[in-house]
C-alpha cells in the first residue's frame, strides 16, 4: 500500500470517545517497550508520528492514527512492567479489554513480541483474551536486528511452539530500526484492509 496520508487523530480511554466514522481499524498491542510506536512509525514512514520512549509505559491511552484518510491504526497501551501507579494500570487494562472485546470496526490485532525474549505469561494471557474475543491475530516479532542469523532462523518456529499456535500460523519478524520485514508485514495488512472494505 502506498501511504498518501498518515496522521495522529486522537487519544481516548472510553468507547464514547473513540472515532465513530466506521473506518476499519488494525490495533497494535504488546508489552511495554516492545516497540509498538517505533513499528507504527516505520510502517507509516513518519518518524515521530507515534511518540517513542526508552521508558516503558509511554503510551497511556488508545491512540488513533488515520491512514490514507480511510483506515485507523490504533496504538494500544503496553502491558507488563511499566512503572506507573496501580490505579492507572487498572484503567489501562479496563480500556484495553473494553476496546478489544467490543469494537466492531476492529479487523485485526497485531500482537507484538520482543524477538529476543520468550513470550511472557502476560503475552499468553493477551493471546487468550483475543481468542475469547474472537479477534484475528497476527504475531509480529520485533527487534530482530539484535538477533544473530541462526537465532532469526529459529524464531518463527519457536514462537509458534511457545504460543501454542498451528504449525502454519503466520509469524512476521521485523525491525523498525533496519526496515527488515516491514514489506512482508505490509503485504498482510494490505490484504486485510482490502478484504474488509
Short mmCIF file of C-alpha atoms in Angstrom, two decimals:
data_model
loop_
_atom_site.label_atom_id
_atom_site.label_comp_id
_atom_site.label_asym_id
_atom_site.label_seq_id
_atom_site.Cartn_x
_atom_site.Cartn_y
_atom_site.Cartn_z
CA UNK A 1 0.00 0.00 0.00
CA UNK A 2 1.24 3.47 -0.83
CA UNK A 3 0.88 5.81 2.13
CA UNK A 4 -0.56 9.11 0.96
CA UNK A 5 -1.65 10.34 4.39
CA UNK A 6 -0.80 9.38 7.96
CA UNK A 7 -1.57 11.49 10.99
CA UNK A 8 -2.42 11.34 14.65
CA UNK A 9 -6.15 11.85 15.19
CA UNK A 10 -6.91 11.43 18.88
CA UNK A 11 -6.25 9.66 22.17
CA UNK A 12 -9.08 8.09 24.12
CA UNK A 13 -9.80 5.73 27.01
CA UNK A 14 -13.54 5.15 26.68
CA UNK A 15 -15.82 3.86 23.93
CA UNK A 16 -17.77 7.12 23.79
CA UNK A 17 -14.57 8.95 22.85
CA UNK A 18 -13.40 6.55 20.10
CA UNK A 19 -13.79 7.68 16.46
CA UNK A 20 -17.33 6.97 15.27
CA UNK A 21 -16.94 7.26 11.49
CA UNK A 22 -16.93 3.47 10.94
CA UNK A 23 -13.45 3.18 9.43
CA UNK A 24 -11.76 -0.22 9.57
CA UNK A 25 -9.12 -0.49 12.31
CA UNK A 26 -5.97 -2.50 12.92
CA UNK A 27 -4.73 -2.44 16.52
CA UNK A 28 -1.18 -2.96 17.78
CA UNK A 29 -0.71 -4.44 21.23
CA UNK A 30 2.19 -5.80 23.26
CA UNK A 31 4.26 -5.48 26.40
CA UNK A 32 5.56 -2.10 27.47
CA UNK A 33 8.68 -1.19 25.48
CA UNK A 34 8.17 -3.93 22.85
CA UNK A 35 8.39 -1.31 20.10
CA UNK A 36 4.76 -0.61 19.10
CA UNK A 37 5.25 3.09 18.45
CA UNK A 38 8.53 2.53 16.59
CA UNK A 39 6.87 -0.08 14.38
CA UNK A 40 3.94 2.24 13.61
CA UNK A 41 6.37 4.98 12.60
CA UNK A 42 8.25 2.53 10.34
CA UNK A 43 5.03 1.24 8.75
CA UNK A 44 3.69 4.72 8.09
CA UNK A 45 7.03 6.17 7.03
CA UNK A 46 6.89 9.03 9.53
CA UNK A 47 9.46 9.36 12.28
CA UNK A 48 7.97 10.74 15.46
CA UNK A 49 4.33 10.25 14.42
CA UNK A 50 3.75 7.83 17.30
CA UNK A 51 5.70 9.02 20.34
CA UNK A 52 8.50 6.64 21.33
CA UNK A 53 10.44 6.47 24.56
CA UNK A 54 13.08 4.36 26.28
CA UNK A 55 10.84 4.49 29.34
CA UNK A 56 8.26 1.68 29.49
CA UNK A 57 4.66 2.87 29.63
CA UNK A 58 4.87 5.91 27.35
CA UNK A 59 1.58 5.00 25.63
CA UNK A 60 -1.08 5.56 28.28
CA UNK A 61 -4.18 5.83 26.10
CA UNK A 62 -5.53 4.27 22.91
CA UNK A 63 -4.02 6.41 20.17
CA UNK A 64 -5.79 6.55 16.80
CA UNK A 65 -3.86 7.30 13.61
CA UNK A 66 -5.57 7.99 10.30
CA UNK A 67 -4.08 6.12 7.31
CA UNK A 68 -4.86 7.34 3.78
CA UNK A 69 -8.00 9.02 5.18
CA UNK A 70 -9.57 5.56 5.03
CA UNK A 71 -8.38 3.40 7.94
CA UNK A 72 -7.19 3.70 11.54
CA UNK A 73 -4.10 2.14 13.08
CA UNK A 74 -4.53 2.04 16.85
CA UNK A 75 -1.57 2.10 19.24
CA UNK A 76 -2.77 0.42 22.45
CA UNK A 77 -1.27 0.92 25.94
CA UNK A 78 1.53 -1.52 26.71
CA UNK A 79 1.09 -4.12 29.41
CA UNK A 80 3.64 -5.53 31.82
CA UNK A 81 6.45 -3.84 33.65
CA UNK A 82 5.60 -0.15 33.16
CA UNK A 83 6.36 1.84 36.33
CA UNK A 84 3.01 3.54 36.74
CA UNK A 85 0.54 3.66 39.65
CA UNK A 86 -1.64 0.58 40.05
CA UNK A 87 -4.81 2.67 39.57
CA UNK A 88 -3.53 3.85 36.17
CA UNK A 89 -2.64 0.27 35.19
CA UNK A 90 -6.15 -0.84 36.11
CA UNK A 91 -7.63 1.94 33.96
CA UNK A 92 -5.44 0.89 31.01
CA UNK A 93 -6.45 -2.72 31.47
CA UNK A 94 -10.17 -1.93 31.50
CA UNK A 95 -9.90 0.35 28.45
CA UNK A 96 -7.89 -2.26 26.59
CA UNK A 97 -10.31 -5.10 27.34
CA UNK A 98 -13.35 -2.97 26.51
CA UNK A 99 -11.84 -1.99 23.16
CA UNK A 100 -10.67 -5.49 22.20
CA UNK A 101 -13.94 -7.17 23.13
CA UNK A 102 -16.47 -4.71 21.76
CA UNK A 103 -15.01 -2.64 18.93
CA UNK A 104 -16.97 -3.54 15.79
CA UNK A 105 -14.61 -1.88 13.31
CA UNK A 106 -11.55 -3.79 14.58
CA UNK A 107 -10.45 -6.19 11.82
CA UNK A 108 -7.06 -7.38 13.09
CA UNK A 109 -4.93 -7.27 16.22
CA UNK A 110 -1.17 -7.26 15.70
CA UNK A 111 0.39 -8.85 18.79
CA UNK A 112 3.98 -7.66 19.16
CA UNK A 113 6.54 -9.79 20.96
CA UNK A 114 10.19 -8.96 21.58
CA UNK A 115 12.05 -11.36 19.28
CA UNK A 116 14.91 -11.62 21.81
CA UNK A 117 12.75 -12.98 24.61
CA UNK A 118 10.44 -15.88 25.37
CA UNK A 119 6.74 -14.91 25.43
CA UNK A 120 5.70 -13.97 28.96
CA UNK A 121 2.67 -15.09 30.94
CA UNK A 122 1.10 -11.72 30.09
CA UNK A 123 1.64 -12.33 26.37
CA UNK A 124 -0.12 -15.68 26.70
CA UNK A 125 -2.96 -14.04 28.64
CA UNK A 126 -3.36 -11.44 25.89
CA UNK A 127 -3.49 -14.17 23.24
CA UNK A 128 -6.15 -15.96 25.29
CA UNK A 129 -8.17 -12.76 25.67
CA UNK A 130 -8.04 -12.17 21.91
CA UNK A 131 -9.07 -15.76 21.27
CA UNK A 132 -12.05 -15.39 23.63
CA UNK A 133 -13.00 -12.12 21.89
CA UNK A 134 -12.72 -13.98 18.54
CA UNK A 135 -10.29 -11.47 17.13
CA UNK A 136 -7.98 -12.38 14.25
CA UNK A 137 -4.40 -12.07 15.49
CA UNK A 138 -1.11 -11.63 13.68
CA UNK A 139 2.02 -12.32 15.73
CA UNK A 140 4.92 -9.99 14.97
CA UNK A 141 8.38 -10.42 16.50
CA UNK A 142 10.17 -7.09 16.94
CA UNK A 143 13.82 -6.01 17.36
CA UNK A 144 15.10 -8.90 15.22
CA UNK A 145 18.09 -6.81 14.11
CA UNK A 146 19.50 -7.60 17.57
CA UNK A 147 19.42 -11.37 16.89
CA UNK A 148 22.14 -13.48 15.30
CA UNK A 149 21.38 -15.11 11.94
CA UNK A 150 20.91 -18.56 13.49
CA UNK A 151 18.53 -17.20 16.14
CA UNK A 152 16.44 -15.47 13.47
CA UNK A 153 16.09 -18.70 11.50
CA UNK A 154 14.55 -20.48 14.50
CA UNK A 155 12.42 -17.57 15.68
CA UNK A 156 9.07 -18.22 13.96
CA UNK A 157 9.01 -21.92 14.82
CA UNK A 158 9.98 -21.20 18.43
CA UNK A 159 7.25 -18.60 18.85
CA UNK A 160 4.58 -20.84 17.33
CA UNK A 161 5.54 -23.56 19.79
CA UNK A 162 5.68 -21.23 22.82
CA UNK A 163 2.31 -19.67 21.99
CA UNK A 164 0.60 -22.95 21.07
CA UNK A 165 -0.10 -21.81 17.51
CA UNK A 166 -0.65 -24.00 14.46
CA UNK A 167 2.48 -25.02 12.55
CA UNK A 168 1.41 -22.86 9.60
CA UNK A 169 0.39 -19.80 11.65
CA UNK A 170 1.82 -16.59 10.23
CA UNK A 171 4.63 -15.04 12.31
CA UNK A 172 6.37 -11.97 10.91
CA UNK A 173 9.84 -10.94 12.10
CA UNK A 174 10.55 -7.20 11.82
CA UNK A 175 13.00 -4.50 12.74
CA UNK A 176 11.77 -0.92 12.90
CA UNK A 177 15.45 0.06 13.06
CA UNK A 178 16.56 -1.50 9.76
CA UNK A 179 13.21 -1.89 8.00
CA UNK A 180 13.64 -5.66 7.77
CA UNK A 181 10.27 -7.44 7.44
CA UNK A 182 8.25 -4.22 7.09
CA UNK A 183 7.36 -5.00 3.45
CA UNK A 184 6.21 -8.53 4.43
CA UNK A 185 4.08 -7.12 7.23
CA UNK A 186 2.55 -4.52 4.91
CA UNK A 187 1.51 -7.24 2.44
CA UNK A 188 -0.54 -8.95 5.17
CA UNK A 189 -2.04 -5.70 6.50
CA UNK A 190 -2.87 -4.55 2.98
CA UNK A 191 -4.65 -7.84 2.31
CA UNK A 192 -6.74 -7.47 5.50
CA UNK A 193 -7.64 -3.86 4.70
CA UNK A 194 -8.51 -4.62 1.06
CA UNK A 195 -10.79 -7.53 2.02
CA UNK A 196 -12.56 -5.53 4.72
CA UNK A 197 -13.56 -2.53 2.57
#
